[in-house]
């Protein structure tokens, strides 16, 4: 009772009088530091390969700074304009000043951006910029002389779409909508509607491929998990073989198999099942995309299901039968429910990979087998409309997260077993 | 001994998994109605295999199994109506305890109210009335074990098989469960075929024990007979402790033989149990508690001098290791009582035993 009365009210002290808290903190600091060092490499890896690129994509998808930086005076003059009268001399002068002081490459980029808002801008700006050096006031006349499209108010009006430094325009474009000149969202004209169809097709293909994979993978996984080691190892090699073969080689193999004059059609014709002019169209269309993607993504379904099945003790099936269930009933009531985590993981995995797939549809999809991934690639590589590509990528990401959320609600992420 | 009241009959059963080796060699065994029969044997001796053949999960390679005098080789497991407790319980992890118990009733199309009633009765029987809503993962080992027992009984089978059901439990719990299972067996009048490799478990619980080794039943008898009168060297060695001498029969007189222990260290008078005539080799088996220290000279047929090598104090008795007849692993259990000699290590004393207590058995190995 008489020992250390001070510790009763005051903070706890260690034997040498240092407060216990401080002492504990000091002893933990080292291990915290070590822990930090250990997680640093993966953290950096995550930041450089995941956070930064995705952040960059997100910014790019809404970014409209460039044009505002290249044409600051023009936009100021545009704001002052009543949008009904003829464009004033002051507006042309502002444009002249902007074009004159801007870098040539920036003007090029800006004109590309303007062309998304209104086709024609690019050539208009290009032609005008070429003559800008020799222009004299009054600028309006000089501009019209350079290109008489300057008389057309629509070009000036379309600046309204681009006047903010951030825009949701790319997102609207990605779902077949656009801005009118007052920045109201309107439908694209029918002949320019392409993406919605592709979105729906992408989701449909992803779902169909996921279902096809599930149907094909389940029995294979079951065999893998239950056959004797020697045979199941062999089977496992067969499952993994595609992983060791180049994707392109596999796709080409499918082309040889499935095209109009391919092995399958030839066999069917030779067997008399179909006539020569009724050869099945299994390649360069929707079917081709489904067939080949299913084959390529099958291992992603087999492996998680297999790894879950492997953990189910065989004694459970025996117990169920011992308790009076027929083998079929035992399978349905006892075995299958326990494979759900594997099914969920496999479906999510296949669906996510499928929804962003691009190389297979590109090669075997033909016209009606193209997916949204092909559009992203097209806008990245050909049209160089990175804003639109980024917006599509972001929507894809959103769709995946949405499905993930639904999955979590139905099955629970904690239940997922990747193996 | 085929009789009308035998519930299970194995007739000439042989089993091979790979076609090369027989895992069960010519098994003949009757299990009477209401009997608690234990298959006891070292790991790998074919006990589980026998149980699996009886439950229908492994086909017998040769022979026939009868249940209630009906051959069941072609009856699939789900139609045999045999209860079974698996080694690791095999509870269905995605069902609650109550659902686990209701499963066998559901597949038998028993209606809901009766189902609930029987599930509750089974849970009460194993004192788990309040645990119906738990998942197997939320149970302790002992509780899971009880659920497994309850599930094997809930559909009122006549015969229940248990494959090392207590193997995963700690010692205290194991002993408690032994009694509980025993009581359930008695109260319900069940027939139980029980598998274990733990001899004390077998001795505690069984009406009869079938000692397995190498796919053969070495002896099948009630526990006291098995302990007191082992038929061969394996059973003597496997059940309880025993001292052994190996030697050669030199004289034979009725059911008493004289065996000269190898290396000419002496001659022992023993009971003839399982040994050939003069000249044949024999293993002598003697329980440690049947040895007398400092016997009256001439009171016992076998008296030899022994050197106390090691004494271990165990409370009720003192376990003493002697060197006797050139064997330094001769164990004697000396009761801890006033009348018994208090030895020290290094003492040399006379020790002796009766001819009936020393059984002359087959030469082992
Ligand atoms: N499914 C099986 N396939 C092949 N051999 C098996 C199988 N099950 C058991 N065995 C073999 O049969 C022998 C007896 O096994 P088991 O009946 O499990 O013995 P116990 O239950 O007495 O330990 C062992 O040698 C074991 O390796
Ligand atoms: Mg076993």
PDB file of C-alpha atoms and ligand atoms in Angstrom, chain B residues 17-18 23-24 41-50 58 87 163-164 195 212, ligand 1:
ATOM      1  CA  UNK B  17      -7.083 -50.051 -53.255  1.00  0.00           C
ATOM      2  CA  UNK B  18      -4.325 -50.505 -55.793  1.00  0.00           C
ATOM      3  CA  UNK B  23      -5.423 -53.434 -46.919  1.00  0.00           C
ATOM      4  CA  UNK B  24      -8.016 -55.723 -45.322  1.00  0.00           C
ATOM      5  CA  UNK B  41      -5.302 -50.822 -34.091  1.00  0.00           C
ATOM      6  CA  UNK B  42      -2.323 -48.785 -35.122  1.00  0.00           C
ATOM      7  CA  UNK B  43      -2.712 -46.187 -37.833  1.00  0.00           C
ATOM      8  CA  UNK B  44      -2.837 -47.733 -41.283  1.00  0.00           C
ATOM      9  CA  UNK B  45      -4.141 -51.071 -40.096  1.00  0.00           C
ATOM     10  CA  UNK B  46      -7.330 -50.806 -42.164  1.00  0.00           C
ATOM     11  CA  UNK B  47      -9.887 -49.685 -39.575  1.00  0.00           C
ATOM     12  CA  UNK B  48     -11.223 -46.710 -41.535  1.00  0.00           C
ATOM     13  CA  UNK B  49     -11.347 -48.838 -44.645  1.00  0.00           C
ATOM     14  CA  UNK B  50     -13.603 -51.333 -42.881  1.00  0.00           C
ATOM     15  CA  UNK B  58     -15.686 -48.119 -50.571  1.00  0.00           C
ATOM     16  CA  UNK B  87     -13.082 -38.114 -38.008  1.00  0.00           C
ATOM     17  CA  UNK B 163     -14.221 -42.991 -36.837  1.00  0.00           C
ATOM     18  CA  UNK B 164     -11.851 -41.690 -34.185  1.00  0.00           C
ATOM     19  CA  UNK B 195     -12.777 -46.879 -34.419  1.00  0.00           C
ATOM     20  CA  UNK B 212      -6.488 -54.814 -35.959  1.00  0.00           C
TER      21      UNK B 212
HETATM   22  N1  LIG C   1      -8.440 -44.018 -50.704  1.00  0.00           N
HETATM   23  C1  LIG C   1      -7.328 -44.767 -50.560  1.00  0.00           C
HETATM   24  N2  LIG C   1      -6.577 -45.050 -51.641  1.00  0.00           N
HETATM   25  C2  LIG C   1      -5.458 -45.808 -51.511  1.00  0.00           C
HETATM   26  N3  LIG C   1      -5.012 -46.302 -50.362  1.00  0.00           N
HETATM   27  C3  LIG C   1      -5.706 -46.032 -49.240  1.00  0.00           C
HETATM   28  C4  LIG C   1      -6.896 -45.248 -49.282  1.00  0.00           C
HETATM   29  N4  LIG C   1      -7.388 -45.135 -48.039  1.00  0.00           N
HETATM   30  C5  LIG C   1      -6.524 -45.823 -47.241  1.00  0.00           C
HETATM   31  N5  LIG C   1      -5.525 -46.359 -47.963  1.00  0.00           N
HETATM   32  C6  LIG C   1      -4.436 -47.206 -47.448  1.00  0.00           C
HETATM   33  O1  LIG C   1      -5.004 -48.280 -46.791  1.00  0.00           O
HETATM   34  C7  LIG C   1      -4.320 -48.555 -45.586  1.00  0.00           C
HETATM   35  C8  LIG C   1      -5.295 -48.569 -44.421  1.00  0.00           C
HETATM   36  O2  LIG C   1      -5.813 -47.289 -44.252  1.00  0.00           O
HETATM   37  P1  LIG C   1      -6.948 -46.943 -43.214  1.00  0.00           P
HETATM   38  O3  LIG C   1      -8.074 -47.858 -43.429  1.00  0.00           O
HETATM   39  O4  LIG C   1      -7.221 -45.511 -43.325  1.00  0.00           O
HETATM   40  O5  LIG C   1      -6.233 -47.264 -41.843  1.00  0.00           O
HETATM   41  P2  LIG C   1      -6.597 -46.762 -40.382  1.00  0.00           P
HETATM   42  O6  LIG C   1      -7.926 -46.125 -40.405  1.00  0.00           O
HETATM   43  O7  LIG C   1      -6.545 -48.001 -39.571  1.00  0.00           O
HETATM   44  O8  LIG C   1      -5.520 -45.837 -39.997  1.00  0.00           O
HETATM   45  C9  LIG C   1      -3.241 -47.522 -45.445  1.00  0.00           C
HETATM   46  O9  LIG C   1      -2.015 -48.100 -45.823  1.00  0.00           O
HETATM   47  C10 LIG C   1      -3.623 -46.460 -46.405  1.00  0.00           C
HETATM   48  O10 LIG C   1      -2.492 -45.898 -46.961  1.00  0.00           O
END
